[in-house]
mmCIF file of N, CA and C in Angstrom:
data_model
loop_
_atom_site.group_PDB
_atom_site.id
_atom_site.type_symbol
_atom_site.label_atom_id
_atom_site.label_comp_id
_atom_site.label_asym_id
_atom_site.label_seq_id
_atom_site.Cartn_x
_atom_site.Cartn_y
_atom_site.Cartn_z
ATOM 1 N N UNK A 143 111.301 -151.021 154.628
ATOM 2 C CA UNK A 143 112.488 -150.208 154.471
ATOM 3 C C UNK A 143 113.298 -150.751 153.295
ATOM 4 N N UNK A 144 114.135 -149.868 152.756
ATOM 5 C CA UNK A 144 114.629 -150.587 151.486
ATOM 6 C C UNK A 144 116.671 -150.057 152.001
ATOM 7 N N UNK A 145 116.935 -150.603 151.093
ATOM 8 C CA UNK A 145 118.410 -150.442 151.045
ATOM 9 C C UNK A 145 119.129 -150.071 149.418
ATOM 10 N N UNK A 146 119.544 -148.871 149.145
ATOM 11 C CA UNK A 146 119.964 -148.311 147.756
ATOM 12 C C UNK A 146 121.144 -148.430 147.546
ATOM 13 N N UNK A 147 121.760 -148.877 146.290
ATOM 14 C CA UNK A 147 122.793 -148.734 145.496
ATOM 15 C C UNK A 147 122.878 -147.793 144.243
ATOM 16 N N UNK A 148 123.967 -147.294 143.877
ATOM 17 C CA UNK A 148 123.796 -146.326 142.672
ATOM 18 C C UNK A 148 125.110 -146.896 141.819
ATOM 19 N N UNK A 149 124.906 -147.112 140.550
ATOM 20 C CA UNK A 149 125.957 -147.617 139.989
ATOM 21 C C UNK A 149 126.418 -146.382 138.575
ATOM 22 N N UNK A 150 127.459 -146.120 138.105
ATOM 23 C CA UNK A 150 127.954 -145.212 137.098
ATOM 24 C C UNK A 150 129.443 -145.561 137.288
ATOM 25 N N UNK A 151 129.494 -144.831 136.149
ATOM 26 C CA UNK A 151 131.366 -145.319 135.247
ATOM 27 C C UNK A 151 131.809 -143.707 134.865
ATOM 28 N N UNK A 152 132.751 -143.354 136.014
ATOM 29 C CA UNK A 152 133.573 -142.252 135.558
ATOM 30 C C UNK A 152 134.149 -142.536 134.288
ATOM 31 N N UNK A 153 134.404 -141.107 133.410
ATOM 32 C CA UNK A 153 134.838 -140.906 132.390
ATOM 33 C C UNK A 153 136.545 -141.176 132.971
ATOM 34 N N UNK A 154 137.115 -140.458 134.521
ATOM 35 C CA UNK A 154 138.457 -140.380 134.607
ATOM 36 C C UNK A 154 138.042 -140.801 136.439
ATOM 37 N N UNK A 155 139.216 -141.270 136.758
ATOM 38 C CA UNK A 155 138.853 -141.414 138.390
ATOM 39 C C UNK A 155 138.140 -140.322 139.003
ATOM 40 N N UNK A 156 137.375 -140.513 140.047
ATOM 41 C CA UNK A 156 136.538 -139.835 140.844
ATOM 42 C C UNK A 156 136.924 -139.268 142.166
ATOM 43 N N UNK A 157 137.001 -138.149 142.249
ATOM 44 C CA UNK A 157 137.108 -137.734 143.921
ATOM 45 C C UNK A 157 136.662 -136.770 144.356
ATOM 46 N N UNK A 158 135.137 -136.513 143.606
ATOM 47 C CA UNK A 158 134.030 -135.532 144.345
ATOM 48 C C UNK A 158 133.056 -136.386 145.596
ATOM 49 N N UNK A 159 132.245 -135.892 145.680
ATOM 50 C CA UNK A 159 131.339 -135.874 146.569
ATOM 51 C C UNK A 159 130.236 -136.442 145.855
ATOM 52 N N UNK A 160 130.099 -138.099 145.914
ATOM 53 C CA UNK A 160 129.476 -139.255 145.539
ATOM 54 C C UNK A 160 127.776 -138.695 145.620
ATOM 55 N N UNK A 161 127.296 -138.256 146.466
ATOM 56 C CA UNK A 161 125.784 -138.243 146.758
ATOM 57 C C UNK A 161 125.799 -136.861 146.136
ATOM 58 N N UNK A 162 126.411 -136.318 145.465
ATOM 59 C CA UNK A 162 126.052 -134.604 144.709
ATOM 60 C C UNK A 162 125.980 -135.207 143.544
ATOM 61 N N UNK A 163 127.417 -136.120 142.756
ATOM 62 C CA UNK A 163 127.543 -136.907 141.725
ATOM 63 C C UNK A 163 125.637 -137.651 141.098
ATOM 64 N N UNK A 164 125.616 -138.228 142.564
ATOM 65 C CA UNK A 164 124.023 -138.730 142.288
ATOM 66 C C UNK A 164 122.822 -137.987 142.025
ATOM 67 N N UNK A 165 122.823 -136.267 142.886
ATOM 68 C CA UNK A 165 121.814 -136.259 142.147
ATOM 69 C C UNK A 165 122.084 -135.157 140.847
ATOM 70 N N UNK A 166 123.309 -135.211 140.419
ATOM 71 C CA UNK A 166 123.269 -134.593 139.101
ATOM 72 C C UNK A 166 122.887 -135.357 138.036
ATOM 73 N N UNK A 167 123.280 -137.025 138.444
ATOM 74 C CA UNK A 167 122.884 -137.649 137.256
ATOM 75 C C UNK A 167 121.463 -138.035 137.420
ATOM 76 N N UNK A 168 120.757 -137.771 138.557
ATOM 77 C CA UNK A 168 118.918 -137.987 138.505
ATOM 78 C C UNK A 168 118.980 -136.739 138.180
ATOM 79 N N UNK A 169 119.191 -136.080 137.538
ATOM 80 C CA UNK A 169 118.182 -135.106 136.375
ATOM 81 C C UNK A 169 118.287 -135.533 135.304
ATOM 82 N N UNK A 170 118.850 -136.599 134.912
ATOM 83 C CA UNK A 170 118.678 -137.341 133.815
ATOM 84 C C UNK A 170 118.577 -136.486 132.534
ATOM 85 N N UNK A 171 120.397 -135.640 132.649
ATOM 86 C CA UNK A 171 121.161 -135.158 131.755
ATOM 87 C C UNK A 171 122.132 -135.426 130.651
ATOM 88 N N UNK A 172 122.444 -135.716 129.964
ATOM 89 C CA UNK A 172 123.898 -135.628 129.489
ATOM 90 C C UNK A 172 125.505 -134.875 130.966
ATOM 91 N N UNK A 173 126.345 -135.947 130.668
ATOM 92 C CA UNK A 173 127.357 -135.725 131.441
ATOM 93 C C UNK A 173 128.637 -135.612 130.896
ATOM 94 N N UNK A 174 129.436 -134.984 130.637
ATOM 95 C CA UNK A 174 130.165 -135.568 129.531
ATOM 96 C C UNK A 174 131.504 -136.298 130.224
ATOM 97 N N UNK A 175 131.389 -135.811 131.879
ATOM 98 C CA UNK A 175 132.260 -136.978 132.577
ATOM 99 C C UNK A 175 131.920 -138.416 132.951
ATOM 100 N N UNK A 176 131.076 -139.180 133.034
ATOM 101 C CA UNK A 176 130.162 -139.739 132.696
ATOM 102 C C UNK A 176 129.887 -140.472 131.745
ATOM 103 N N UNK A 177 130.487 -142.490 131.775
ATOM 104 C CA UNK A 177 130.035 -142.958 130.663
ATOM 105 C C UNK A 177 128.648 -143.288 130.505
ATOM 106 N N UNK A 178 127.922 -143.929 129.162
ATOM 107 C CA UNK A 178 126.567 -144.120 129.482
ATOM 108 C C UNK A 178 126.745 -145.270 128.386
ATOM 109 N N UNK A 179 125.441 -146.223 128.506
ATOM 110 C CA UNK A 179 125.109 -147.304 128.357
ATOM 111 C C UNK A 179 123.792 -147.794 127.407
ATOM 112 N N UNK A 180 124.056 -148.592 126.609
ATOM 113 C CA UNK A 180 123.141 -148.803 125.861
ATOM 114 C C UNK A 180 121.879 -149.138 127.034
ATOM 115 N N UNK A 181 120.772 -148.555 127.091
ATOM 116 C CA UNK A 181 119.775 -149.373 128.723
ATOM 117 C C UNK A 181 119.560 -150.976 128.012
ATOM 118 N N UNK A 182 118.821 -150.936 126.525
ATOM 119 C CA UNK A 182 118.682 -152.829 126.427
ATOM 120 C C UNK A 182 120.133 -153.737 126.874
ATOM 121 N N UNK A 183 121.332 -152.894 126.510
ATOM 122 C CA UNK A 183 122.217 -153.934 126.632
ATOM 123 C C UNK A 183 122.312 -154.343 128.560
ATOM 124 N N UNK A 184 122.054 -153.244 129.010
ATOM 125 C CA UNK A 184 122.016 -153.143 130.387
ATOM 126 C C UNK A 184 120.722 -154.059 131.099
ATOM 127 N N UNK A 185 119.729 -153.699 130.558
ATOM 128 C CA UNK A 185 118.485 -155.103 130.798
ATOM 129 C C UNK A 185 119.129 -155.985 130.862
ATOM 130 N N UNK A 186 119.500 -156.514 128.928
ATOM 131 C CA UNK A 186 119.697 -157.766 128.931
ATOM 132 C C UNK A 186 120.306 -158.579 130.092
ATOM 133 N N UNK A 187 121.849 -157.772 130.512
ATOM 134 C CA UNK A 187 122.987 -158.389 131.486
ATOM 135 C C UNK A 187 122.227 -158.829 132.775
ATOM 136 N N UNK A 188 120.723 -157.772 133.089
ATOM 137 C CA UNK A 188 120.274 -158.491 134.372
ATOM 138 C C UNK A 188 119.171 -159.369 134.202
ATOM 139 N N UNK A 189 118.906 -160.017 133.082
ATOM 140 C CA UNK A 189 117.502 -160.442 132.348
ATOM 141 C C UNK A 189 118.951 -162.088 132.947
ATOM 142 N N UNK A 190 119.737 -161.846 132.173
ATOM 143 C CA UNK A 190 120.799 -163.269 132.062
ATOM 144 C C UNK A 190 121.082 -163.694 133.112
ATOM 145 N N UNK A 191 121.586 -162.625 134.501
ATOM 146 C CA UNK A 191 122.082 -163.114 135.586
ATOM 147 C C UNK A 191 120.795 -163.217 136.725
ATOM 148 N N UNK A 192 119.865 -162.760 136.451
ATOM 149 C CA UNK A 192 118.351 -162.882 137.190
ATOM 150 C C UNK A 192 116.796 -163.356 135.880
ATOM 151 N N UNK A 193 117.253 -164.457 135.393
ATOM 152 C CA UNK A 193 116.619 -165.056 134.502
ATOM 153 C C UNK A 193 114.923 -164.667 135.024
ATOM 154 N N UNK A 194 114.508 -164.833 136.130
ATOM 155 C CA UNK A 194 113.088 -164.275 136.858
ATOM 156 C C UNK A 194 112.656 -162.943 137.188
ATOM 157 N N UNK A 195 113.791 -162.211 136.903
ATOM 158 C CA UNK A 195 113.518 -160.726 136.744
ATOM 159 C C UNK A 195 112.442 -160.834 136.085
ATOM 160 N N UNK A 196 111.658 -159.185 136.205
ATOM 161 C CA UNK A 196 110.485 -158.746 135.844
ATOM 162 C C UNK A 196 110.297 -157.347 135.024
ATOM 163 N N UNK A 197 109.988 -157.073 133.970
ATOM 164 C CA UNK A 197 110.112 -155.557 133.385
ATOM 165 C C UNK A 197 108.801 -155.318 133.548
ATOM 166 N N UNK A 198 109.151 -154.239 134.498
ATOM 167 C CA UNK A 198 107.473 -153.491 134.606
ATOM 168 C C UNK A 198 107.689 -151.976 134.356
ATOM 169 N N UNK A 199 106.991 -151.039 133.590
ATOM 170 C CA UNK A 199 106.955 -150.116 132.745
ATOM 171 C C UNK A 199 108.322 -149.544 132.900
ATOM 172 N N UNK A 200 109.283 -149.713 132.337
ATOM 173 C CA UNK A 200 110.863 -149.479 132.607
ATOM 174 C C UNK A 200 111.131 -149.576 133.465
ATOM 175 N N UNK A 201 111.170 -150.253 134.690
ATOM 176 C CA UNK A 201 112.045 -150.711 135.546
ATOM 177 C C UNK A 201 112.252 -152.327 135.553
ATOM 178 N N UNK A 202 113.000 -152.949 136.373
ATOM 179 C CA UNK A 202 113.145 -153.884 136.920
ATOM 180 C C UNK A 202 112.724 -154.761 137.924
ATOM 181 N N UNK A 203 112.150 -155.764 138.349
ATOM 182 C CA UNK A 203 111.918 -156.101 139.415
ATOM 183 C C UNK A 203 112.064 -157.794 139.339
ATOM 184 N N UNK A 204 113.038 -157.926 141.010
ATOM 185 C CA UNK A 204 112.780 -159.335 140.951
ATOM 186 C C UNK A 204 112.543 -159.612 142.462
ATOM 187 N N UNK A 205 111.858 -160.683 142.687
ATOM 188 C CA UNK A 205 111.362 -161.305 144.214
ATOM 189 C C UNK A 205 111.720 -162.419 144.314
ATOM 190 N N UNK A 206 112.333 -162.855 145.376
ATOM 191 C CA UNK A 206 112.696 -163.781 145.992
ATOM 192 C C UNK A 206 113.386 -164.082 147.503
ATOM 193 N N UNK A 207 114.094 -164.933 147.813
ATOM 194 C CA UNK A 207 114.627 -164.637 149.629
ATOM 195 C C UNK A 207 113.566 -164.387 150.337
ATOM 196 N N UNK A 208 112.329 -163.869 150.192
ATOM 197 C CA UNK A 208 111.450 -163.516 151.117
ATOM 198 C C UNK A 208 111.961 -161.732 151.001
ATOM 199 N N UNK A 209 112.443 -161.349 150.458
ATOM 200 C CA UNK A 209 112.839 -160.209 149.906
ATOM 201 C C UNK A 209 112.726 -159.416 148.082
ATOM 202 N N UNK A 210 113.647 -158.772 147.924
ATOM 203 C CA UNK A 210 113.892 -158.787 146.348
ATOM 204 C C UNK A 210 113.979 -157.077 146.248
ATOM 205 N N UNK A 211 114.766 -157.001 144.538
ATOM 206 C CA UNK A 211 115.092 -155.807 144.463
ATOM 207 C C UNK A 211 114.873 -155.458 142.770
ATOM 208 N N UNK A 212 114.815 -153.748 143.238
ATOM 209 C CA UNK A 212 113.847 -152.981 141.638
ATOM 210 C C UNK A 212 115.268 -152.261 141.250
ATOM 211 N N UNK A 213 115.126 -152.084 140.052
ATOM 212 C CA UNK A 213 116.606 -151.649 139.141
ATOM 213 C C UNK A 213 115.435 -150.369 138.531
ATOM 214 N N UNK A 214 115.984 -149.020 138.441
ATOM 215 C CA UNK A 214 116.058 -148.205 137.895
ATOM 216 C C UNK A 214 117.295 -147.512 137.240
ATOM 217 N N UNK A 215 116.849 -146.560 136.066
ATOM 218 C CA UNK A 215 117.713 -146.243 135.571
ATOM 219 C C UNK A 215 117.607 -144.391 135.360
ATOM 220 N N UNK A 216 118.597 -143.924 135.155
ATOM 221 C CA UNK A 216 118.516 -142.579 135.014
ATOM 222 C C UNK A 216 119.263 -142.515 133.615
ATOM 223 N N UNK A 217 118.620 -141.638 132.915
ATOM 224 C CA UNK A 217 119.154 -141.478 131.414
ATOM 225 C C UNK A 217 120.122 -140.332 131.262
ATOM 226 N N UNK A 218 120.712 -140.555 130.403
ATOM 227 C CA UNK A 218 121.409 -139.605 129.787
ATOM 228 C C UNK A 218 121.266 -139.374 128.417
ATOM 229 N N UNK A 219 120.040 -139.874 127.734
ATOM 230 C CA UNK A 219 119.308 -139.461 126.431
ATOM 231 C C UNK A 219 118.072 -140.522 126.494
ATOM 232 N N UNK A 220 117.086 -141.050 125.508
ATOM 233 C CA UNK A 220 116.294 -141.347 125.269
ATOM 234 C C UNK A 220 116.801 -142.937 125.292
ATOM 235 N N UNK A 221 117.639 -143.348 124.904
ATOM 236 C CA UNK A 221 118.002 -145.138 124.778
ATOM 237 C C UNK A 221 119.544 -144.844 125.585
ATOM 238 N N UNK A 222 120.072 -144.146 125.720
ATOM 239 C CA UNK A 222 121.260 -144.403 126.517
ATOM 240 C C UNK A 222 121.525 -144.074 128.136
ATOM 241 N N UNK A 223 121.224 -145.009 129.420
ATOM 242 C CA UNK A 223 121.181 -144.550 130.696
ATOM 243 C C UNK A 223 122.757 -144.133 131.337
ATOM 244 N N UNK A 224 122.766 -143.743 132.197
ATOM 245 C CA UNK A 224 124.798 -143.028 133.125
ATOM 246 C C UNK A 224 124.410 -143.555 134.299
ATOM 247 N N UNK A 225 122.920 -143.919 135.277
ATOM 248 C CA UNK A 225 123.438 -144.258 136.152
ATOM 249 C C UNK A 225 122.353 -145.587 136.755
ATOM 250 N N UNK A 226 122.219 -146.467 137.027
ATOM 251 C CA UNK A 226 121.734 -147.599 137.653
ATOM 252 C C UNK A 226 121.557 -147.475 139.179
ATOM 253 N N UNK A 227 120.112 -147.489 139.464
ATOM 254 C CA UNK A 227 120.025 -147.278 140.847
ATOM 255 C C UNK A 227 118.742 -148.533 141.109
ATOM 256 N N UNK A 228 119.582 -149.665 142.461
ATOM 257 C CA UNK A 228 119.242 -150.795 142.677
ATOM 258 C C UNK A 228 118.858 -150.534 144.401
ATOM 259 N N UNK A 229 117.502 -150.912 144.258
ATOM 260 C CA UNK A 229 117.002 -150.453 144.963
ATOM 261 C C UNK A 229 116.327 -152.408 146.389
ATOM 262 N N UNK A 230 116.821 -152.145 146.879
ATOM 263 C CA UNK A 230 116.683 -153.656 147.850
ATOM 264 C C UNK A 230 116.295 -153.788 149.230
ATOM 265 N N UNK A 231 115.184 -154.600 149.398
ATOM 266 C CA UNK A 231 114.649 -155.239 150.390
ATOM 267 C C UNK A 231 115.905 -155.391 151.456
ATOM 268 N N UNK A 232 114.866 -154.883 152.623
ATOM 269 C CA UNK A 232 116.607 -155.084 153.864
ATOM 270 C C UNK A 232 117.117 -156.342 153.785
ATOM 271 N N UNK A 233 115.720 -157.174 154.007
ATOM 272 C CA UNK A 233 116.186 -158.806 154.228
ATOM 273 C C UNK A 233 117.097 -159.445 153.084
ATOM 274 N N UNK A 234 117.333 -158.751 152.243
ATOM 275 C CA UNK A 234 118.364 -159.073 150.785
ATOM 276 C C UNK A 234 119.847 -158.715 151.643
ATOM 277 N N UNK A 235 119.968 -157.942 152.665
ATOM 278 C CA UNK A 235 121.326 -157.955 153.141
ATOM 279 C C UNK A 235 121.812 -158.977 153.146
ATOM 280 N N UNK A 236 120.851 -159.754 153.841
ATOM 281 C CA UNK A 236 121.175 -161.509 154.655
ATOM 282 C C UNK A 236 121.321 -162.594 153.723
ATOM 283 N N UNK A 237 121.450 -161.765 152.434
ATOM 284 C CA UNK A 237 121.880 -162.474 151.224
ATOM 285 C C UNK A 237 123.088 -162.429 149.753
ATOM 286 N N UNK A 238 123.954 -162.304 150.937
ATOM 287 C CA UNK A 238 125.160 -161.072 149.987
ATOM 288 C C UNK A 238 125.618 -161.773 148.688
ATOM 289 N N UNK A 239 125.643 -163.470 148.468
ATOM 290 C CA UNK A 239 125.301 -163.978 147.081
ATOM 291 C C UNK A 239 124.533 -163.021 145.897
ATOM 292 N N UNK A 240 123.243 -162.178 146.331
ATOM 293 C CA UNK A 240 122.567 -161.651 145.192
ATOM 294 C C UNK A 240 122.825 -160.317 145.428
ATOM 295 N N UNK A 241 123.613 -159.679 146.274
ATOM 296 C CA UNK A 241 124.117 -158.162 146.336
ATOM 297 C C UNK A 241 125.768 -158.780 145.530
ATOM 298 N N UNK A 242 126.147 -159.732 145.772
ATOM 299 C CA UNK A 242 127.145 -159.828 144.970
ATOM 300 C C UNK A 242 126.938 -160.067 143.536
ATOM 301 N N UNK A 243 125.532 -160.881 142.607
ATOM 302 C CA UNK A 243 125.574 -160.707 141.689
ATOM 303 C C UNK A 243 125.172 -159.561 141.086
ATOM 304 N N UNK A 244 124.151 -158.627 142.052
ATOM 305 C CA UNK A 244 123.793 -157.201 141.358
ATOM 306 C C UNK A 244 125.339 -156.469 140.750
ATOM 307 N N UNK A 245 125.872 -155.913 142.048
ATOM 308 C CA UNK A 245 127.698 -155.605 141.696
ATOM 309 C C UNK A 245 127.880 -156.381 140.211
ATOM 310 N N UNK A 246 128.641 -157.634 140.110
ATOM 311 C CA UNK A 246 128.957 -158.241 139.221
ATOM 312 C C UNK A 246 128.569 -157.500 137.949
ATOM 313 N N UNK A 247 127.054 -157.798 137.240
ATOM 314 C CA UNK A 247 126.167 -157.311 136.889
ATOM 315 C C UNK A 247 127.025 -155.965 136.114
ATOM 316 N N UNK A 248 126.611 -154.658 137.533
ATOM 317 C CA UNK A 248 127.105 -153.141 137.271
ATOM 318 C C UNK A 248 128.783 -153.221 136.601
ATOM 319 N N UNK A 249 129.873 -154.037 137.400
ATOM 320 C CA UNK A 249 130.825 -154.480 136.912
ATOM 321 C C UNK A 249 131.247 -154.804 135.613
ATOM 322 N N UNK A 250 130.398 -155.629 134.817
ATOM 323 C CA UNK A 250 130.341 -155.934 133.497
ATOM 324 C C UNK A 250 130.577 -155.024 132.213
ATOM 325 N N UNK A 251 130.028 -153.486 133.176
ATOM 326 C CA UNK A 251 129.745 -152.193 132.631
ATOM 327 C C UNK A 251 131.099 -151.029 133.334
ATOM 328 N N UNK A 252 131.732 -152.080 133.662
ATOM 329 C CA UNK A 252 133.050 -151.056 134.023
ATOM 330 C C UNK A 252 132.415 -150.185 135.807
ATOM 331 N N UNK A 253 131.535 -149.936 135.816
ATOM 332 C CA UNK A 253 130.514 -149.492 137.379
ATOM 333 C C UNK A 253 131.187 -149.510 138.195
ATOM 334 N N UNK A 254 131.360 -148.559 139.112
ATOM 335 C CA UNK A 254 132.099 -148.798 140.600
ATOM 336 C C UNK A 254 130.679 -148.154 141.165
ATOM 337 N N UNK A 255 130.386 -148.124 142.054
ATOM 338 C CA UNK A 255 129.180 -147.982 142.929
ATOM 339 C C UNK A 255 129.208 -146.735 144.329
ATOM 340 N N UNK A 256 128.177 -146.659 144.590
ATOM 341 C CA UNK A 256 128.126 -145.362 145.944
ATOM 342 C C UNK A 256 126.924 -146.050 147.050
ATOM 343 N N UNK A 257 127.291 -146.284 147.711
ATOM 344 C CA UNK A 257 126.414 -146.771 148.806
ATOM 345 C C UNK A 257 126.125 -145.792 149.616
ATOM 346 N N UNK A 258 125.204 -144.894 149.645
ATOM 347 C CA UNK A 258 124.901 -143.680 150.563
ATOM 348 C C UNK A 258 124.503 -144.275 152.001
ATOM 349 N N UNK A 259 123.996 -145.351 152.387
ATOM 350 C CA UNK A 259 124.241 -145.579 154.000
ATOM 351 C C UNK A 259 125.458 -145.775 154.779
ATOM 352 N N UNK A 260 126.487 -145.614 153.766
ATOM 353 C CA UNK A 260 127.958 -146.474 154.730
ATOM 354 C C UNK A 260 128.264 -144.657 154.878
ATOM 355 N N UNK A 261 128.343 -143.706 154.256
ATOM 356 C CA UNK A 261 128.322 -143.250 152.643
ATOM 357 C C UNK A 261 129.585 -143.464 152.030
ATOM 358 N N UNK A 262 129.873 -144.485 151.341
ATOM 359 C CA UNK A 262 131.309 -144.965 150.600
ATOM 360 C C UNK A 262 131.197 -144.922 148.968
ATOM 361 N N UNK A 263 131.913 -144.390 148.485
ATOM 362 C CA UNK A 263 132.064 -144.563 146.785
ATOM 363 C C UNK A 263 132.879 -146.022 146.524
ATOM 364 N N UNK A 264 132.478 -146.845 145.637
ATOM 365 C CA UNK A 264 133.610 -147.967 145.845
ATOM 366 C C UNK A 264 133.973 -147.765 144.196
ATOM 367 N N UNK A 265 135.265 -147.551 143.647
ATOM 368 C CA UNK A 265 135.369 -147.287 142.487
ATOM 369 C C UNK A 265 135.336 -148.205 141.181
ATOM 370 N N UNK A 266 135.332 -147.963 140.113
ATOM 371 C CA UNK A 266 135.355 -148.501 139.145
ATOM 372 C C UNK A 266 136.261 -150.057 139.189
ATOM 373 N N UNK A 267 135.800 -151.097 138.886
ATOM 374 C CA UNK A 267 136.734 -152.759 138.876
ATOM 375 C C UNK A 267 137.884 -152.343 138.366
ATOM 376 N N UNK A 268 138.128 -151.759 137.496
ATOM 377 C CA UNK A 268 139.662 -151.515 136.726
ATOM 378 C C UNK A 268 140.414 -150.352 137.329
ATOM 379 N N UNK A 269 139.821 -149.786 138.247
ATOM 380 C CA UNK A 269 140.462 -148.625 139.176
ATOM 381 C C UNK A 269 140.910 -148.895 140.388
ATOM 382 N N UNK A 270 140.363 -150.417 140.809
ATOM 383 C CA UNK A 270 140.505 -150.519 142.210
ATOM 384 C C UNK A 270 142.058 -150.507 142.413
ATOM 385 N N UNK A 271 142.774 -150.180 143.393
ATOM 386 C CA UNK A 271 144.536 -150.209 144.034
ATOM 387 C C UNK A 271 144.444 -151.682 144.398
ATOM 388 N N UNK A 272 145.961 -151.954 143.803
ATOM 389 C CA UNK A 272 145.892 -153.678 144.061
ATOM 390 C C UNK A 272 146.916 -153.260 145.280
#
């Protein structure tokens, strides 16, 4: 069984309906609400914070915990991706250190995230209400 995250950066705060949001951006369109991301610069950030990561034919993959988790991306042109979808081993729950550096990671990129099992949108780092 796996456990999914979806990461993207509103153009302006968000208050649609997170899992519609998702699969507009898996058609891997142009959005123009919707920031998007260089994908190498986006590798790189998880190449640095998961030095044992793995690139296997455009995706991501890393193993460890007796678990581990695959990074896909959905494009919004040919070199530029809108949304990051991190895809994780259950037993990675029992390890919220590396669900906290994935976040981090998406964070770096301005990312607030959608967790479709809670189903919660958690918004952008610079949006959050203090």
């Amino acid at each position: 069984m796996s456990y999914d995250l979806y990461f993207w950066r509103e153009k302006r705060p968000f208050h649609g309906d997170a899992g519609q949001r998702v699969d507009e951006l898996s058609r891997e369109q142009p959005d123009p609400e919707v920031e998007s991301f260089a994908k190498e610069d986006v590798i790189a950030r998880f190449e640095k914070e998961f030095p044992e990561i793995e690139r296997n034919f455009g995706q991501l993959i890393w193993r460890g915990l007796d678990s581990g988790f695959e990074v896909n991306f959905c494009h919004a042109d040919e070199r530029r991706i809108h949304l990051i979808v991190v895809t994780c081993g259950y037993k990675l729950l029992d390890h919220t250190e590396i669900l906290n550096r994935i976040i981090d990671v998406a964070h770096d990129f301005g990312c607030g995230f959608y967790d479709p099992q809670v189903p919660q949108r958690y918004p952008e780092p610079d949006r959050v209400e203090q």
